[in-house]
Coordinates of C-alpha atoms in Angstrom, one line a residue:
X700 CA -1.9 1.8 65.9
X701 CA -4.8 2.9 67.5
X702 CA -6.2 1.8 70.3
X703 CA -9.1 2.6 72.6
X704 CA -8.2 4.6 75.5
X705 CA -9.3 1.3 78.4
X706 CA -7.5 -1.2 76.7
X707 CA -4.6 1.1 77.0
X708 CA -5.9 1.5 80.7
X709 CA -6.5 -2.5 81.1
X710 CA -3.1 -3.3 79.9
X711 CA -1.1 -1.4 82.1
X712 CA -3.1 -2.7 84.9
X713 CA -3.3 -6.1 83.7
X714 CA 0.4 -5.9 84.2
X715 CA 0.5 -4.9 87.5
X716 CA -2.4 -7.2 89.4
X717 CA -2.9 -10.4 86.6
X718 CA -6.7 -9.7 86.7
X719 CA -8.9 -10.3 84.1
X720 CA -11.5 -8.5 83.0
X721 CA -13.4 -9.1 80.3
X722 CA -13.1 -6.9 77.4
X723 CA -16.2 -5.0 75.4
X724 CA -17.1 -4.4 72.5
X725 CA -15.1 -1.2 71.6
X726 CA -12.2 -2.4 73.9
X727 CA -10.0 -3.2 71.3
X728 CA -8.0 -1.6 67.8
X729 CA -9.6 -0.9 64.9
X730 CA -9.3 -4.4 63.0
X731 CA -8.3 -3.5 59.3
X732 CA -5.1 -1.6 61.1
X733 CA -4.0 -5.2 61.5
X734 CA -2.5 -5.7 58.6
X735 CA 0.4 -2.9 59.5
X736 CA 1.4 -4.7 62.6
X737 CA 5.1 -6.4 61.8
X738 CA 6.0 -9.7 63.4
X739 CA 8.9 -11.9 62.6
X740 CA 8.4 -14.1 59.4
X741 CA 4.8 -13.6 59.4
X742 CA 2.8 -11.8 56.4
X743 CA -0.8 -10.6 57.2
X744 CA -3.0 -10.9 54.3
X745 CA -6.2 -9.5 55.6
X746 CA -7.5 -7.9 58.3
X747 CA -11.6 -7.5 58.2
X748 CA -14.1 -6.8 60.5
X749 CA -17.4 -9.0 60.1
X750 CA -21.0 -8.1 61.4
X751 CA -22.8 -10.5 63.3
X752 CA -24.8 -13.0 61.7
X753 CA -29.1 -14.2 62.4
X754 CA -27.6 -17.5 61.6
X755 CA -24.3 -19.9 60.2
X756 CA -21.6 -21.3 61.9
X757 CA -20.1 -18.2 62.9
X758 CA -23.2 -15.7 64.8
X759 CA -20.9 -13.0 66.5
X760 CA -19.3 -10.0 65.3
X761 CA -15.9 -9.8 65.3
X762 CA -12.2 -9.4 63.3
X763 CA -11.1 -12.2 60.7
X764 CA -7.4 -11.9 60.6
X765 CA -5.4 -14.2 57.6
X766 CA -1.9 -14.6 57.3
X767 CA 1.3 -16.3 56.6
X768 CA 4.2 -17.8 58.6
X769 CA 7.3 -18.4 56.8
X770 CA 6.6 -19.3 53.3
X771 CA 3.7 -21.5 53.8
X772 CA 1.9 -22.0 56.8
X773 CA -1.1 -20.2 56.7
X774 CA -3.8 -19.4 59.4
X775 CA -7.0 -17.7 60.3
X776 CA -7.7 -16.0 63.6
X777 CA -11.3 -15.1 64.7
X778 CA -11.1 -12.5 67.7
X779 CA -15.2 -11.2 68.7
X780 CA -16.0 -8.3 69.7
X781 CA -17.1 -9.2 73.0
X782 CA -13.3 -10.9 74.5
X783 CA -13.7 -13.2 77.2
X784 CA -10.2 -12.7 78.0
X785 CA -9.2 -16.5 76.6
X786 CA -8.0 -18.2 73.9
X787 CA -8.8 -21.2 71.8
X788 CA -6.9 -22.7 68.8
X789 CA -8.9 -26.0 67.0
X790 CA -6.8 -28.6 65.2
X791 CA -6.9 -30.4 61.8
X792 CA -8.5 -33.6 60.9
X793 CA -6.5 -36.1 58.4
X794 CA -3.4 -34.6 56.7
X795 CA -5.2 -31.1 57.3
X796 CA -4.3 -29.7 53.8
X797 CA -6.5 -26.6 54.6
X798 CA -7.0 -24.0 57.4
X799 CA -8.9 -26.1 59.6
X800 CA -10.3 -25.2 62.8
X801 CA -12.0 -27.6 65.1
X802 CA -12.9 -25.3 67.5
X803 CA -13.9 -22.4 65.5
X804 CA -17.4 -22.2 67.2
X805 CA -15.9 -21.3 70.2
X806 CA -16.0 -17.6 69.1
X807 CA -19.2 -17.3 69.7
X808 CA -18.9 -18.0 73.1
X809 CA -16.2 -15.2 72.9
X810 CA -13.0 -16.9 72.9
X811 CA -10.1 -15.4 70.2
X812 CA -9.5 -18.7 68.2
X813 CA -7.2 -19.8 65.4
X814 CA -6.4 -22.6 63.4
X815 CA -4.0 -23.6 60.5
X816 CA -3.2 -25.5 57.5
X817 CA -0.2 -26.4 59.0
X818 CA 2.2 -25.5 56.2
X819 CA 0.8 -27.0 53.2
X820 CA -2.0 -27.0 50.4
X821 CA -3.9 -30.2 49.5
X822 CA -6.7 -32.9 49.8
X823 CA -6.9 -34.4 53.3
X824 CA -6.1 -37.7 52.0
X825 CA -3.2 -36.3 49.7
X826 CA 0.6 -37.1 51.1
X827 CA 1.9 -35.9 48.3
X828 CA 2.7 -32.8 49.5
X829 CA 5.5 -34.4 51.9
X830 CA 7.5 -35.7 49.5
X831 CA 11.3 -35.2 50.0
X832 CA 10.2 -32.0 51.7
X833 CA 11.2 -33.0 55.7
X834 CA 10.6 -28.7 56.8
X835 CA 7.0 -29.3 55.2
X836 CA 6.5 -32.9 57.6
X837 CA 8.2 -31.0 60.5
X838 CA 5.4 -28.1 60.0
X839 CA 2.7 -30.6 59.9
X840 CA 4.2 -32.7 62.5
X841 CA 4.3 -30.2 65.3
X842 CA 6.0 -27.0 64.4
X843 CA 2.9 -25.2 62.4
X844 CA 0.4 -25.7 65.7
X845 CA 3.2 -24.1 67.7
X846 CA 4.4 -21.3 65.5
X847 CA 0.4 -20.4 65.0
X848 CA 0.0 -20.5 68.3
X849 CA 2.6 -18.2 69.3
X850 CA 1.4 -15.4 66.1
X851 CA -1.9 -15.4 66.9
X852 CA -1.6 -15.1 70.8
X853 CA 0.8 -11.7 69.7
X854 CA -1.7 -10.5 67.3
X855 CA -4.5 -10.9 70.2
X856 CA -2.6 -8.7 72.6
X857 CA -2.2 -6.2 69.9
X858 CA -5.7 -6.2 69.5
X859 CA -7.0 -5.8 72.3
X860 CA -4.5 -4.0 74.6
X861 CA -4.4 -7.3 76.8
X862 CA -3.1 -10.7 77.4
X863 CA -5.3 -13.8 77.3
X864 CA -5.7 -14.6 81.0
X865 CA -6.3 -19.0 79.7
X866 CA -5.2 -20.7 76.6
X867 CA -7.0 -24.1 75.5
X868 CA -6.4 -26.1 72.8
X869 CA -9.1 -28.4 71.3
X870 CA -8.9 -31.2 68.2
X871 CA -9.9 -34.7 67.3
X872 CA -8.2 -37.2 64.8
X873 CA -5.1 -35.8 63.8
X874 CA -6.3 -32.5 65.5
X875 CA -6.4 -34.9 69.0
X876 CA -2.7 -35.5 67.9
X877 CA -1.5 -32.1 67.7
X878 CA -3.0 -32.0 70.9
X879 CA -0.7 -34.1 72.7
X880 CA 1.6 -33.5 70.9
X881 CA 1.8 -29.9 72.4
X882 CA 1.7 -30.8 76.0
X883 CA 4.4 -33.2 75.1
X884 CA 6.7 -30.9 73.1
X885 CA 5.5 -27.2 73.9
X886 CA 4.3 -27.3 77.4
X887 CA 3.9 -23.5 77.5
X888 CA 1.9 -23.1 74.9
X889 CA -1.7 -24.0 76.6
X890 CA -3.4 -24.0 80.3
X891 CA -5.6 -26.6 78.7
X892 CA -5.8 -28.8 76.2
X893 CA -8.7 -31.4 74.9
X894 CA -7.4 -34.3 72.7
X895 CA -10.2 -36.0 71.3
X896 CA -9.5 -38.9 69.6
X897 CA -6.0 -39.1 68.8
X898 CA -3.8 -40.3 65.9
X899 CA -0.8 -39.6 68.5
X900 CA 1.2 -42.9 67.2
X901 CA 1.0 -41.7 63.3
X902 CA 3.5 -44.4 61.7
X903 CA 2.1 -47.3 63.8
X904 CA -0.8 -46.2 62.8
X905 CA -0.5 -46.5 59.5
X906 CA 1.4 -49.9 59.7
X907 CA -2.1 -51.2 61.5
X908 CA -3.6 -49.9 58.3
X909 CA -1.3 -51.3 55.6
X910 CA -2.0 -54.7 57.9
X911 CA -5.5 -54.8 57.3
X912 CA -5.6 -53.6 53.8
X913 CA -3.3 -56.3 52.8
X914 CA -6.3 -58.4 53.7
X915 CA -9.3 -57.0 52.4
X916 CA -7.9 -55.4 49.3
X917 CA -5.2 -57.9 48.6
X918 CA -5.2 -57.1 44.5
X919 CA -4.2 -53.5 43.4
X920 CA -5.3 -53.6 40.4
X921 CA -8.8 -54.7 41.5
X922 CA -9.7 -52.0 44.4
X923 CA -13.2 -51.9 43.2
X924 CA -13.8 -55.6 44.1
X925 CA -15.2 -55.7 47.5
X926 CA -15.0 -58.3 49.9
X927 CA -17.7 -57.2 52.7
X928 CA -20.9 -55.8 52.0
X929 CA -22.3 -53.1 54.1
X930 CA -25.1 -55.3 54.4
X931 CA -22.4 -58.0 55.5
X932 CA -20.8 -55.7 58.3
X933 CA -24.2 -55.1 59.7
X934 CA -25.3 -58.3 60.0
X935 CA -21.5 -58.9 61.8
X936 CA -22.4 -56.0 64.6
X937 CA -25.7 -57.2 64.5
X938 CA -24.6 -60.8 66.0
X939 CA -21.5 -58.8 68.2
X940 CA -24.2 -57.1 70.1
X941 CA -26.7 -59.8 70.4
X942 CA -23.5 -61.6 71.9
X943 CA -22.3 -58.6 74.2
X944 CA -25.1 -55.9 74.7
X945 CA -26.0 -57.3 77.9
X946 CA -22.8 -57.6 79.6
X947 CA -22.9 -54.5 81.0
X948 CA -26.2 -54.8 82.4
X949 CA -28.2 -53.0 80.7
X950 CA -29.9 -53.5 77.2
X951 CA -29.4 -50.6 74.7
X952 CA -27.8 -51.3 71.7
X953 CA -24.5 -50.1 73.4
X954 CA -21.2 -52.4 74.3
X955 CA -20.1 -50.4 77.5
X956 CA -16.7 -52.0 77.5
X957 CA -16.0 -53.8 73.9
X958 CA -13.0 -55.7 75.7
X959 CA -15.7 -57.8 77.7
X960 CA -16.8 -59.0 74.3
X961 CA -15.2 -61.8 73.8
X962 CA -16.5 -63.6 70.3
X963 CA -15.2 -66.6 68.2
X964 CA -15.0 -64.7 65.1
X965 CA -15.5 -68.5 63.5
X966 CA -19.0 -68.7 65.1
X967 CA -20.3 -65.7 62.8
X968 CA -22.9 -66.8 60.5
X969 CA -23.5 -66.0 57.1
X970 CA -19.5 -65.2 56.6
X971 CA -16.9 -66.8 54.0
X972 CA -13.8 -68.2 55.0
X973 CA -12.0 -65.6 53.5
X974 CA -14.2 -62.9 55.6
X975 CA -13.6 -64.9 58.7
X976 CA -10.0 -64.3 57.9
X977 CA -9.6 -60.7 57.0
X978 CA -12.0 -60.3 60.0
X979 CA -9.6 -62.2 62.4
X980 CA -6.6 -59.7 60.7
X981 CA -8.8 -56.4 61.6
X982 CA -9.2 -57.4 65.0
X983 CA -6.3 -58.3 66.0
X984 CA -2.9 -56.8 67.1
X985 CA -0.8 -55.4 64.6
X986 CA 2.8 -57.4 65.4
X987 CA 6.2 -58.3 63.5
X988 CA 9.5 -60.0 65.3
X989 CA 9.9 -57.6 67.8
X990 CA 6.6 -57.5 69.6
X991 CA 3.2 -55.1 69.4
X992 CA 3.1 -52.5 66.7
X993 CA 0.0 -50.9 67.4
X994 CA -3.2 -52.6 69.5
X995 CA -6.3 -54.7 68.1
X996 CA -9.6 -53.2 66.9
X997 CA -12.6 -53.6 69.5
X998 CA -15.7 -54.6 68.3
X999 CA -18.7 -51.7 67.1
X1000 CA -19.5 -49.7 64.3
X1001 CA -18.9 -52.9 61.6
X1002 CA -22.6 -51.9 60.3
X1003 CA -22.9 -48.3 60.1
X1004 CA -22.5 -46.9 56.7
X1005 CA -21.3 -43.6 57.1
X1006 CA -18.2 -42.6 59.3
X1007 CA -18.4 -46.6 60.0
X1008 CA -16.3 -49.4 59.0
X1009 CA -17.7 -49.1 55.0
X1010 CA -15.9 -45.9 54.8
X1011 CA -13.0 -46.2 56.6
X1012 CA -11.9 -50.0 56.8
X1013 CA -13.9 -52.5 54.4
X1014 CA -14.9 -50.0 51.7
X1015 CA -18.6 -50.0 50.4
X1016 CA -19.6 -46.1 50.7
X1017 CA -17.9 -42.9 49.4
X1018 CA -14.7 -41.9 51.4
X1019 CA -13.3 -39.0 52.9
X1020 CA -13.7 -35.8 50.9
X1021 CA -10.8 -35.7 47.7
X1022 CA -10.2 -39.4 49.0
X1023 CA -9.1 -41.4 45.6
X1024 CA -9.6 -45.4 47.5
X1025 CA -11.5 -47.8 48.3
X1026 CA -11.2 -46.8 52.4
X1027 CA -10.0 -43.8 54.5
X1028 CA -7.6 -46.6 55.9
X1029 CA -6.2 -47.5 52.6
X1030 CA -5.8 -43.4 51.6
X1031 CA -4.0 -43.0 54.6
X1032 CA -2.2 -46.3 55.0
X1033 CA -0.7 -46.1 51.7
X1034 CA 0.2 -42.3 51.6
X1035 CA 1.7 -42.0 55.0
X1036 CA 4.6 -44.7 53.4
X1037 CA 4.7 -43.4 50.2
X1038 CA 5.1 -39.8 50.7
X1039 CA 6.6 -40.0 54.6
X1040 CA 7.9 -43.2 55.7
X1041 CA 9.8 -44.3 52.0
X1042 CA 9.6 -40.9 49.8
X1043 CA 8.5 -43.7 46.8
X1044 CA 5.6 -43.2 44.8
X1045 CA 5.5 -46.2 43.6
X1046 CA 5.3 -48.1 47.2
X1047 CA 3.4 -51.6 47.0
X1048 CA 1.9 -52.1 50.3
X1049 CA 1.1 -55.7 49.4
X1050 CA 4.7 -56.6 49.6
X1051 CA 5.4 -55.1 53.1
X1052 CA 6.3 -57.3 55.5
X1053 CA 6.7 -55.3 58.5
X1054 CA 10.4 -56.9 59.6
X1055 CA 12.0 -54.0 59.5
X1056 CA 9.0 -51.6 61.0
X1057 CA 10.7 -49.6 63.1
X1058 CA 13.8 -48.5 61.2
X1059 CA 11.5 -47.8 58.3
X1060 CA 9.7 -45.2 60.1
X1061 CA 12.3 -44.1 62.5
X1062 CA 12.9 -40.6 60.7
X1063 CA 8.7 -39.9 59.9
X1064 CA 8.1 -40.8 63.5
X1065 CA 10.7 -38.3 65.1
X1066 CA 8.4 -35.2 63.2
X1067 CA 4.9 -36.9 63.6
X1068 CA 4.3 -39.3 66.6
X1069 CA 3.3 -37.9 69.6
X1070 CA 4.2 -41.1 71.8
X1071 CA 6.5 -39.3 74.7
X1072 CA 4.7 -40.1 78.0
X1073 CA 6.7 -37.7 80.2
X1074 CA 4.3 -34.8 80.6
X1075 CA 6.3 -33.3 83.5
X1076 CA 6.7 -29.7 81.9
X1077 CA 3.2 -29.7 81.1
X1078 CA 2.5 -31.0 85.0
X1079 CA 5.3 -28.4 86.1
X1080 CA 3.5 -25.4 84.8
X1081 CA -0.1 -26.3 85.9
X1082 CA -1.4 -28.1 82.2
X1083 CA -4.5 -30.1 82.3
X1084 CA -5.0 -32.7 79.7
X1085 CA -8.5 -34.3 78.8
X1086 CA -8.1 -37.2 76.4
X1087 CA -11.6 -38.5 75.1
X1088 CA -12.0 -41.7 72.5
X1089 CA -14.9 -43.1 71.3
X1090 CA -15.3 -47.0 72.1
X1091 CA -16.3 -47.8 68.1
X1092 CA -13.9 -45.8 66.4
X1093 CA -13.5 -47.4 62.6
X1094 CA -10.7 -45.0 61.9
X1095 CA -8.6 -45.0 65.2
X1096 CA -8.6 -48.4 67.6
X1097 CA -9.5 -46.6 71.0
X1098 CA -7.1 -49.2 72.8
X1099 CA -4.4 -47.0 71.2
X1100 CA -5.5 -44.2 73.4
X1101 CA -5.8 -46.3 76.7
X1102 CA -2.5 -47.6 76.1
X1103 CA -0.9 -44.0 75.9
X1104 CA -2.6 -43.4 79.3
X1105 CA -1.6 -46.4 81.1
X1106 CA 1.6 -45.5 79.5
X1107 CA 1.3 -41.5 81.3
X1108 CA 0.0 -43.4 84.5
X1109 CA 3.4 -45.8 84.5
X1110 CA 5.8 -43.1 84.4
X1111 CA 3.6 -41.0 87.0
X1112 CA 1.2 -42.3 89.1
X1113 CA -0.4 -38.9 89.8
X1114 CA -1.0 -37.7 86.8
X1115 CA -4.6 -38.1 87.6
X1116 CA -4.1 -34.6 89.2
X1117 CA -3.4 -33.0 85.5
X1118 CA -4.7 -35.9 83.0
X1119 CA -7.9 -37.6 82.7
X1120 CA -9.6 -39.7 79.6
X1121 CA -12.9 -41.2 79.0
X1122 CA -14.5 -43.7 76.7
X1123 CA -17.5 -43.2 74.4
X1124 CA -19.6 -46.4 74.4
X1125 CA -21.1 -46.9 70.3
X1126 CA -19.3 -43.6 69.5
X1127 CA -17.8 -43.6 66.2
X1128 CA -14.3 -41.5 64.8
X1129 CA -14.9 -37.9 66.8
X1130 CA -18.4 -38.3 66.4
X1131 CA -21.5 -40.7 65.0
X1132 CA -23.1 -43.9 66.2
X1133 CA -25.9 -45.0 68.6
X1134 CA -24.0 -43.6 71.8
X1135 CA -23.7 -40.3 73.3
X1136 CA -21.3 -38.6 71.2
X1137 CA -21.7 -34.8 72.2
X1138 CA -20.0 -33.4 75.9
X1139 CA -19.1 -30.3 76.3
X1140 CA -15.5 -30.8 76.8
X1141 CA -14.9 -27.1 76.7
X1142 CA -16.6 -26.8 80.2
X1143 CA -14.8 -29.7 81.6
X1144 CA -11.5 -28.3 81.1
X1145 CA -12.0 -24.7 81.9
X1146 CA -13.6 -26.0 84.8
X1147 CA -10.2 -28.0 85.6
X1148 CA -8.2 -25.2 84.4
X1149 CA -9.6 -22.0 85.7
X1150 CA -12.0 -23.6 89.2
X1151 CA -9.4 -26.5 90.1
X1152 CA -12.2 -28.8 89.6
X1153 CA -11.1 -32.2 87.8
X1154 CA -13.6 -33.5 85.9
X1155 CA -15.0 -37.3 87.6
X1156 CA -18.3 -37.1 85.2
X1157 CA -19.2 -35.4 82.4
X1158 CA -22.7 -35.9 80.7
X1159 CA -22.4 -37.0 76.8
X1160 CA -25.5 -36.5 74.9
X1161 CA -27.2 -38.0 71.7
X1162 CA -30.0 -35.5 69.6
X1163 CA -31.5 -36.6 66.4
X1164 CA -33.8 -33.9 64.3
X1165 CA -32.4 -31.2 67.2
X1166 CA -33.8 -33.3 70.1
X1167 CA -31.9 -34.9 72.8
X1168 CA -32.6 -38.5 72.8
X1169 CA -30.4 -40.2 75.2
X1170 CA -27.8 -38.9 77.8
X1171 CA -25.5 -41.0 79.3
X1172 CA -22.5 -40.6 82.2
X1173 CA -19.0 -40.2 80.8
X1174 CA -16.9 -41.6 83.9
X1175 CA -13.0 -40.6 84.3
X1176 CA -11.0 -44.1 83.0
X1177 CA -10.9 -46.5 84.8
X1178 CA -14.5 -46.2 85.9
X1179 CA -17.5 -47.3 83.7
X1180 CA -20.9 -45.9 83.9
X1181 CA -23.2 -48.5 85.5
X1182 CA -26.9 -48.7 86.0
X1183 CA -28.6 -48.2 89.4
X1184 CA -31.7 -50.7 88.4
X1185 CA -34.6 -48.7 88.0
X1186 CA -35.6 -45.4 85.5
X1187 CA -34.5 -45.2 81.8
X1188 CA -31.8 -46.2 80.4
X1189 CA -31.5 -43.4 78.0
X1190 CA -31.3 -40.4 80.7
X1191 CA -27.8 -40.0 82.9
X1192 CA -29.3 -39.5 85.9
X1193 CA -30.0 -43.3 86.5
X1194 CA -25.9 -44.5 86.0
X1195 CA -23.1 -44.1 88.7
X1196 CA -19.6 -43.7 87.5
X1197 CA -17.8 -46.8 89.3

């Protein structure tokens, strides 16, 4: 295969010294040659070389590799031109279904980046591909990140004569949970790794899910009728942060710390007794005999329509993409026990009674819950972990996440020197809402990575119509971001992390 003659050059030296260098624009093979290089059990399918683009996602020139693994799990690998000598592979959102890559926009900032369908074909919603097939929930449980990772890293260093000098891994949603789960299970696989949001306990999850649907869609063969309005939920957020805004200090429209809010869901006006109840079920812990499940839902983002409790809890607006139900919660709730947990189509969640929870789930959860707390291999071999959650998440309680970190923090106290997390206030699932739901995550953990500087503050952003209307402090968890009595309340610079 050919190769230019300083890549050759780089490699060899690259061997000898570790350094670095970043690698130009005719520092690497010719790209269609790609699709002679043999690796184990893997099939590449194409192998093109694309210009750059005035515009689009994806601006920079550079070499679109596809392929296979094994029989089914497919990727796509983006290396530019320009190398910055690291590499970034983005996760997948919901059952994935796809090749999804969150991260794929890191390219342009000259990263090599991958992502995966993680070993099967279908709608994001759609569990239907996992049933009786435990290899196909083993690939989207963990194995398909890590086998991708490992192909695409190998066809990088064909490429371009060199080895990645960083590795980072970045997802939200599901993609937050094949996030952790790598530093839990394949430690060597990143230097870095961002998990944004993260579905990390998949089966309690869904049992939190099946919970709440049991009480707002309590008829099957009604799924149309709705019991909350979106007009109902925001008149419900509307009273939450009349009640609440103000704890914090500061006047905004934003709930800095939902747990402070503490509301007698009774004293809600304008509500049935019946939405006083299915309310009380949302909010609250999802339990059976033997303890907690999975933790309550804070208060925020009842009102907003989109990417809001309408389309993920209550029902009211269109779905998910390809989602056939009344709510994101009720697709996945429902096909996470049909198709993973029971391997029954015909599963009635209105008859589950949660008893028997945890030797229901037992074999599903050993492929897809991402729960282990022991990050000393990742600690061992220098890992940093960034864990963000936004405080109104609809689709995934953010008290899930905290828990998981107090959970890191028990079984090592220092793991603030490798693993830090912050809260979103008003930040929706991954993105959405009145807060600051932008950061630039990417910095913070090459920063941490590649500078040894641990991230204490990052600054979140909010733009509307391409302009930035509000920034706001992101403090490392425990701290909170808290006024300092004078300038505006929508720019950063006025709030100290304490």
């Amino acid at each position: 295969m050919k190769r230019s003659l300083f890549a050759s050059v780089a490699a060899a030296f690259l061997a000898v010294s570790g350094a670095a260098p970043a690698l130009g624009a005719t520092d690497h093979a010719e790209c269609s040659h790609l699709v002679m290089l043999k690796l184990p059990d893997v099939k590449l399918t194409e192998a093109t070389a694309v210009p750059a683009a005035a515009s689009g996602a994806i601006r920079v020139a550079h070499c679109r590799v596809n392929g296979t693994i094994g029989s089914e799990i497919h990727f796509t690998l983006l290396m530019p031109d320009d190398w910055n000598r690291k590499f970034m592979m983005g996760g997948g959102g919901g059952f994935v279904g796809q090749i999804q890559n969150q991260a794929g926009a890191s390219v342009n900032d000259g990263y090599a980046t991958v992502g995966t369908d993680t070993g099967h074909q279908a709608g994001i919603t759609d569990g239907k591909w996992a049933l009786n097939n435990p290899e196909r929930l083993v690939n989207f449980g963990h194995l398909a990140v890590h086998r991708t990772a490992e192909v695409a890293k190998a066809i990088v260093r064909s490429y371009y004569g060199a080895t990645e000098a960083k590795s980072y891994f970045s997802g939200c949603s599901n993609g937050g949970r094949q996030a952790l789960m790598e530093a839990q299970r394949y430690p060597e696989d990143f230097d870095g790794i961002i998990a944004g949001a993260p579905a990390y306990d998949f089966t309690a999850i869904a049992a939190q899910f099946i919970k709440e649907m049991q009480a707002v869609f309590p008829d099957p063969r009604n799924l149309s009728a709705r019991l909350f309005t979106v007009e109902t939920m925001k008149s419900v957020e509307a009273q939450l942060i009349a009640k609440c805004d103000a704890l914090d200090g500061v006047k905004d429209g934003l709930i800095e710390d939902p747990r402070a809010c503490k509301v007698d869901i009774g004293s809600l006006t304008g509500l049935s007794e019946a939405q006083k109840t299915a309310l009380k079920t949302i909010y609250g812990e999802t339990r059976n005999k033997d303890g907690v499940i999975y933790p309550a839902q804070p208060v925020g983002g009842e009102g907003e329509a989109v990417n809001g409790w309408a389309q993920w809890i209550v029902g009211g607006t269109s779905g998910l993409p390809g989602q056939n139900a009344p709510s994101a919660r009720f697709a996945f709730g429902t096909e996470i026990f049909k198709y993973m947990v029971f391997n029954d189509p015909t599963w009635d969640y209105t008859r589950y009674e949660f008893s028997n929870y945890k030797k229901d789930t037992a074999l599903a959860a050993s492929a897809l819950n991402a729960t282990n707390t022991d990050l000393d291999a990742f600690k061992a071999r220098g890992g940093k972990l960034i864990l963000w959650h936004g405080w109104s998440d609809p689709a995934l309680t953010a008290l899930g996440s905290i828990r998981y970190y107090e959970g890191v923090q028990a079984h090592d106290g220092k793991s603030a020197d490798y693993f830090r997390m912050f809260m979103m206030p008003g930040v929706l699932h991954c993105a959405g809402g009145p807060g600051p739901d932008t950061a630039d995550w990417t910095a913070a953990i090459s920063d941490w990575v590649e500078h040894g500087k641990a991230p204490e503050r990052v600054v979140a952003k909010k733009t509307s119509a391409g302009a930035v209307t509000r920034t706001r402090p992101l403090c490392a968890y425990p701290q909170k971001a808290v006024y300092k009595g004078s300038g505006s309340t929508d720019e950063a610079e006025n709030f100290a992390c304490k």
